[in-house]
Amino acid sequence: MKGIADAVVIFFVVVGAILVLISAIGAIRLPDVYTRSHAISKSTTLGIMFILLGTCFHFFIQEGHFNSRLLLGVVFIFMTSPVAAHFISRAAYYSGVELWERTVRDDLRNQKE
Amino acid sequence: MTVIFNIALVILSIAMFCFLYRVVKGPSVADRVIALDAMGICLAGIVAIFSIILETSAFLEVILLIGILAFLGTVAFAKFLQKGVIIERERDR
């Protein structure tokens, strides 16, 4: 039973770390602000939720009660990280950061002028 | 078991170095702010794995605190980029 619980914790933590690494690779390789914001916000949020859920499960096995602070952290990061990414890409668009030159569609172009 | 958590820590550290590269190099301010936000969230994950390794639940408030600080910093930077001010004095609507 202990071995299964450890395996679940290890699975959650390693999958979360690999998701964060994938988003970091996206942050280096993608061409402009909006695509990088896409990579960073979604993948980092999912990875950190995996890591915090694994930690919560580990402390549930160790101490026998749910740790409400970790669940609160999961909910908070799940709510706020996409909101922050949306805010910052909107601010980048209105402050005049260029899109990638091969972008095919720009729905906000008429509102800006 | 600790070895695997150490490997996860190393992976998160490599990810933080990638975000740090983007903070230093990023062509616009928005790039730097997004990468800094991701670095804060990554730091929260590192604190979580450290509290597994050290077998203590004393550091778990730090995760909440880092999350709140990263979100507030990003929102303040976004308002500053868009309008030039963070706190609006006159209310016109």
JSON list of N, CA and C in Angstrom, two decimals, chain A residues 58-98:
[
{"chain": "A", "resi": 58, "resn": "HIS", "atom": "N", "xyz": [0.95, 13.25, -0.78]},
{"chain": "A", "resi": 58, "resn": "HIS", "atom": "CA", "xyz": [2.04, 12.77, 0.08]},
{"chain": "A", "resi": 58, "resn": "HIS", "atom": "C", "xyz": [1.78, 13.11, 1.54]},
{"chain": "A", "resi": 59, "resn": "PHE", "atom": "N", "xyz": [1.34, 14.34, 1.81]},
{"chain": "A", "resi": 59, "resn": "PHE", "atom": "CA", "xyz": [1.08, 14.69, 3.21]},
{"chain": "A", "resi": 59, "resn": "PHE", "atom": "C", "xyz": [-0.18, 14.03, 3.72]},
{"chain": "A", "resi": 60, "resn": "PHE", "atom": "N", "xyz": [-1.13, 13.68, 2.81]},
{"chain": "A", "resi": 60, "resn": "PHE", "atom": "CA", "xyz": [-2.30, 12.92, 3.23]},
{"chain": "A", "resi": 60, "resn": "PHE", "atom": "C", "xyz": [-1.90, 11.52, 3.67]},
{"chain": "A", "resi": 61, "resn": "ILE", "atom": "N", "xyz": [-0.94, 10.92, 2.95]},
{"chain": "A", "resi": 61, "resn": "ILE", "atom": "CA", "xyz": [-0.46, 9.59, 3.35]},
{"chain": "A", "resi": 61, "resn": "ILE", "atom": "C", "xyz": [0.33, 9.69, 4.65]},
{"chain": "A", "resi": 62, "resn": "GLN", "atom": "N", "xyz": [1.19, 10.72, 4.76]},
{"chain": "A", "resi": 62, "resn": "GLN", "atom": "CA", "xyz": [2.06, 10.82, 5.93]},
{"chain": "A", "resi": 62, "resn": "GLN", "atom": "C", "xyz": [1.30, 11.13, 7.21]},
{"chain": "A", "resi": 63, "resn": "GLU", "atom": "N", "xyz": [0.41, 12.14, 7.14]},
{"chain": "A", "resi": 63, "resn": "GLU", "atom": "CA", "xyz": [-0.17, 12.67, 8.37]},
{"chain": "A", "resi": 63, "resn": "GLU", "atom": "C", "xyz": [-1.63, 12.28, 8.57]},
{"chain": "A", "resi": 64, "resn": "GLY", "atom": "N", "xyz": [-2.29, 11.78, 7.53]},
{"chain": "A", "resi": 64, "resn": "GLY", "atom": "CA", "xyz": [-3.63, 11.28, 7.70]},
{"chain": "A", "resi": 64, "resn": "GLY", "atom": "C", "xyz": [-4.74, 12.31, 7.58]},
{"chain": "A", "resi": 65, "resn": "HIS", "atom": "N", "xyz": [-4.39, 13.58, 7.26]},
{"chain": "A", "resi": 65, "resn": "HIS", "atom": "CA", "xyz": [-5.46, 14.55, 7.03]},
{"chain": "A", "resi": 65, "resn": "HIS", "atom": "C", "xyz": [-5.08, 15.42, 5.85]},
{"chain": "A", "resi": 66, "resn": "PHE", "atom": "N", "xyz": [-6.11, 15.92, 5.17]},
{"chain": "A", "resi": 66, "resn": "PHE", "atom": "CA", "xyz": [-5.85, 16.77, 4.01]},
{"chain": "A", "resi": 66, "resn": "PHE", "atom": "C", "xyz": [-5.28, 18.10, 4.46]},
{"chain": "A", "resi": 67, "resn": "ASN", "atom": "N", "xyz": [-4.30, 18.56, 3.65]},
{"chain": "A", "resi": 67, "resn": "ASN", "atom": "CA", "xyz": [-3.68, 19.83, 3.97]},
{"chain": "A", "resi": 67, "resn": "ASN", "atom": "C", "xyz": [-4.39, 20.91, 3.19]},
{"chain": "A", "resi": 68, "resn": "SER", "atom": "N", "xyz": [-5.18, 21.73, 3.87]},
{"chain": "A", "resi": 68, "resn": "SER", "atom": "CA", "xyz": [-6.04, 22.67, 3.15]},
{"chain": "A", "resi": 68, "resn": "SER", "atom": "C", "xyz": [-5.25, 23.76, 2.46]},
{"chain": "A", "resi": 69, "resn": "ARG", "atom": "N", "xyz": [-4.02, 24.04, 2.94]},
{"chain": "A", "resi": 69, "resn": "ARG", "atom": "CA", "xyz": [-3.25, 25.12, 2.33]},
{"chain": "A", "resi": 69, "resn": "ARG", "atom": "C", "xyz": [-2.83, 24.77, 0.91]},
{"chain": "A", "resi": 70, "resn": "LEU", "atom": "N", "xyz": [-2.48, 23.47, 0.71]},
{"chain": "A", "resi": 70, "resn": "LEU", "atom": "CA", "xyz": [-2.08, 23.07, -0.64]},
{"chain": "A", "resi": 70, "resn": "LEU", "atom": "C", "xyz": [-3.25, 23.10, -1.60]},
{"chain": "A", "resi": 71, "resn": "LEU", "atom": "N", "xyz": [-4.44, 22.63, -1.13]},
{"chain": "A", "resi": 71, "resn": "LEU", "atom": "CA", "xyz": [-5.60, 22.69, -2.02]},
{"chain": "A", "resi": 71, "resn": "LEU", "atom": "C", "xyz": [-5.97, 24.13, -2.33]},
{"chain": "A", "resi": 72, "resn": "LEU", "atom": "N", "xyz": [-5.81, 25.01, -1.33]},
{"chain": "A", "resi": 72, "resn": "LEU", "atom": "CA", "xyz": [-6.07, 26.44, -1.56]},
{"chain": "A", "resi": 72, "resn": "LEU", "atom": "C", "xyz": [-5.09, 27.01, -2.57]},
{"chain": "A", "resi": 73, "resn": "GLY", "atom": "N", "xyz": [-3.82, 26.57, -2.49]},
{"chain": "A", "resi": 73, "resn": "GLY", "atom": "CA", "xyz": [-2.83, 27.02, -3.46]},
{"chain": "A", "resi": 73, "resn": "GLY", "atom": "C", "xyz": [-3.17, 26.54, -4.86]},
{"chain": "A", "resi": 74, "resn": "VAL", "atom": "N", "xyz": [-3.62, 25.28, -5.00]},
{"chain": "A", "resi": 74, "resn": "VAL", "atom": "CA", "xyz": [-4.02, 24.75, -6.31]},
{"chain": "A", "resi": 74, "resn": "VAL", "atom": "C", "xyz": [-5.15, 25.58, -6.89]},
{"chain": "A", "resi": 75, "resn": "VAL", "atom": "N", "xyz": [-6.18, 25.85, -6.07]},
{"chain": "A", "resi": 75, "resn": "VAL", "atom": "CA", "xyz": [-7.34, 26.60, -6.57]},
{"chain": "A", "resi": 75, "resn": "VAL", "atom": "C", "xyz": [-6.92, 28.03, -6.94]},
{"chain": "A", "resi": 76, "resn": "PHE", "atom": "N", "xyz": [-6.07, 28.63, -6.10]},
{"chain": "A", "resi": 76, "resn": "PHE", "atom": "CA", "xyz": [-5.67, 30.01, -6.36]},
{"chain": "A", "resi": 76, "resn": "PHE", "atom": "C", "xyz": [-4.86, 30.12, -7.64]},
{"chain": "A", "resi": 77, "resn": "ILE", "atom": "N", "xyz": [-3.89, 29.23, -7.83]},
{"chain": "A", "resi": 77, "resn": "ILE", "atom": "CA", "xyz": [-3.08, 29.30, -9.04]},
{"chain": "A", "resi": 77, "resn": "ILE", "atom": "C", "xyz": [-3.92, 28.98, -10.26]},
{"chain": "A", "resi": 78, "resn": "PHE", "atom": "N", "xyz": [-4.85, 28.03, -10.12]},
{"chain": "A", "resi": 78, "resn": "PHE", "atom": "CA", "xyz": [-5.73, 27.69, -11.24]},
{"chain": "A", "resi": 78, "resn": "PHE", "atom": "C", "xyz": [-6.59, 28.87, -11.65]},
{"chain": "A", "resi": 79, "resn": "MET", "atom": "N", "xyz": [-7.01, 29.70, -10.66]},
{"chain": "A", "resi": 79, "resn": "MET", "atom": "CA", "xyz": [-7.83, 30.84, -11.03]},
{"chain": "A", "resi": 79, "resn": "MET", "atom": "C", "xyz": [-7.02, 32.01, -11.54]},
{"chain": "A", "resi": 80, "resn": "THR", "atom": "N", "xyz": [-5.88, 32.29, -10.93]},
{"chain": "A", "resi": 80, "resn": "THR", "atom": "CA", "xyz": [-5.22, 33.57, -11.22]},
{"chain": "A", "resi": 80, "resn": "THR", "atom": "C", "xyz": [-4.24, 33.52, -12.38]},
{"chain": "A", "resi": 81, "resn": "SER", "atom": "N", "xyz": [-3.64, 32.38, -12.69]},
{"chain": "A", "resi": 81, "resn": "SER", "atom": "CA", "xyz": [-2.59, 32.39, -13.70]},
{"chain": "A", "resi": 81, "resn": "SER", "atom": "C", "xyz": [-3.11, 32.70, -15.11]},
{"chain": "A", "resi": 82, "resn": "PRO", "atom": "N", "xyz": [-4.25, 32.13, -15.57]},
{"chain": "A", "resi": 82, "resn": "PRO", "atom": "CA", "xyz": [-4.77, 32.53, -16.87]},
{"chain": "A", "resi": 82, "resn": "PRO", "atom": "C", "xyz": [-5.21, 33.98, -16.90]},
{"chain": "A", "resi": 83, "resn": "VAL", "atom": "N", "xyz": [-5.75, 34.48, -15.78]},
{"chain": "A", "resi": 83, "resn": "VAL", "atom": "CA", "xyz": [-6.16, 35.88, -15.72]},
{"chain": "A", "resi": 83, "resn": "VAL", "atom": "C", "xyz": [-4.96, 36.80, -15.89]},
{"chain": "A", "resi": 84, "resn": "ALA", "atom": "N", "xyz": [-3.84, 36.46, -15.23]},
{"chain": "A", "resi": 84, "resn": "ALA", "atom": "CA", "xyz": [-2.64, 37.28, -15.35]},
{"chain": "A", "resi": 84, "resn": "ALA", "atom": "C", "xyz": [-2.09, 37.24, -16.77]},
{"chain": "A", "resi": 85, "resn": "ALA", "atom": "N", "xyz": [-2.13, 36.06, -17.41]},
{"chain": "A", "resi": 85, "resn": "ALA", "atom": "CA", "xyz": [-1.62, 35.96, -18.78]},
{"chain": "A", "resi": 85, "resn": "ALA", "atom": "C", "xyz": [-2.48, 36.77, -19.73]},
{"chain": "A", "resi": 86, "resn": "HIS", "atom": "N", "xyz": [-3.80, 36.73, -19.51]},
{"chain": "A", "resi": 86, "resn": "HIS", "atom": "CA", "xyz": [-4.70, 37.51, -20.37]},
{"chain": "A", "resi": 86, "resn": "HIS", "atom": "C", "xyz": [-4.45, 39.01, -20.20]},
{"chain": "A", "resi": 87, "resn": "PHE", "atom": "N", "xyz": [-4.31, 39.46, -18.95]},
{"chain": "A", "resi": 87, "resn": "PHE", "atom": "CA", "xyz": [-4.02, 40.86, -18.68]},
{"chain": "A", "resi": 87, "resn": "PHE", "atom": "C", "xyz": [-2.75, 41.31, -19.41]},
{"chain": "A", "resi": 88, "resn": "ILE", "atom": "N", "xyz": [-1.69, 40.50, -19.30]},
{"chain": "A", "resi": 88, "resn": "ILE", "atom": "CA", "xyz": [-0.41, 40.98, -19.79]},
{"chain": "A", "resi": 88, "resn": "ILE", "atom": "C", "xyz": [-0.36, 40.93, -21.31]},
{"chain": "A", "resi": 89, "resn": "SER", "atom": "N", "xyz": [-1.07, 39.95, -21.94]},
{"chain": "A", "resi": 89, "resn": "SER", "atom": "CA", "xyz": [-1.02, 39.98, -23.40]},
{"chain": "A", "resi": 89, "resn": "SER", "atom": "C", "xyz": [-1.92, 41.08, -23.94]},
{"chain": "A", "resi": 90, "resn": "ARG", "atom": "N", "xyz": [-3.00, 41.40, -23.26]},
{"chain": "A", "resi": 90, "resn": "ARG", "atom": "CA", "xyz": [-3.83, 42.54, -23.66]},
{"chain": "A", "resi": 90, "resn": "ARG", "atom": "C", "xyz": [-3.04, 43.85, -23.54]},
{"chain": "A", "resi": 91, "resn": "ALA", "atom": "N", "xyz": [-2.30, 44.00, -22.43]},
{"chain": "A", "resi": 91, "resn": "ALA", "atom": "CA", "xyz": [-1.49, 45.20, -22.26]},
{"chain": "A", "resi": 91, "resn": "ALA", "atom": "C", "xyz": [-0.39, 45.27, -23.31]},
{"chain": "A", "resi": 92, "resn": "ALA", "atom": "N", "xyz": [0.17, 44.12, -23.68]},
{"chain": "A", "resi": 92, "resn": "ALA", "atom": "CA", "xyz": [1.21, 44.10, -24.71]},
{"chain": "A", "resi": 92, "resn": "ALA", "atom": "C", "xyz": [0.63, 44.51, -26.05]},
{"chain": "A", "resi": 93, "resn": "TYR", "atom": "N", "xyz": [-0.61, 44.04, -26.35]},
{"chain": "A", "resi": 93, "resn": "TYR", "atom": "CA", "xyz": [-1.20, 44.42, -27.64]},
{"chain": "A", "resi": 93, "resn": "TYR", "atom": "C", "xyz": [-1.48, 45.92, -27.69]},
{"chain": "A", "resi": 94, "resn": "TYR", "atom": "N", "xyz": [-2.06, 46.46, -26.62]},
{"chain": "A", "resi": 94, "resn": "TYR", "atom": "CA", "xyz": [-2.42, 47.87, -26.68]},
{"chain": "A", "resi": 94, "resn": "TYR", "atom": "C", "xyz": [-1.22, 48.77, -26.52]},
{"chain": "A", "resi": 95, "resn": "SER", "atom": "N", "xyz": [-0.09, 48.28, -25.99]},
{"chain": "A", "resi": 95, "resn": "SER", "atom": "CA", "xyz": [1.10, 49.13, -25.94]},
{"chain": "A", "resi": 95, "resn": "SER", "atom": "C", "xyz": [1.97, 48.93, -27.17]},
{"chain": "A", "resi": 96, "resn": "GLY", "atom": "N", "xyz": [1.47, 48.18, -28.17]},
{"chain": "A", "resi": 96, "resn": "GLY", "atom": "CA", "xyz": [2.12, 48.21, -29.47]},
{"chain": "A", "resi": 96, "resn": "GLY", "atom": "C", "xyz": [3.23, 47.23, -29.68]},
{"chain": "A", "resi": 97, "resn": "VAL", "atom": "N", "xyz": [3.16, 46.05, -29.03]},
{"chain": "A", "resi": 97, "resn": "VAL", "atom": "CA", "xyz": [4.16, 45.02, -29.32]},
{"chain": "A", "resi": 97, "resn": "VAL", "atom": "C", "xyz": [3.78, 44.35, -30.63]},
{"chain": "A", "resi": 98, "resn": "GLU", "atom": "N", "xyz": [4.78, 44.16, -31.52]},
{"chain": "A", "resi": 98, "resn": "GLU", "atom": "CA", "xyz": [4.50, 43.60, -32.84]},
{"chain": "A", "resi": 98, "resn": "GLU", "atom": "C", "xyz": [4.11, 42.14, -32.75]}
]
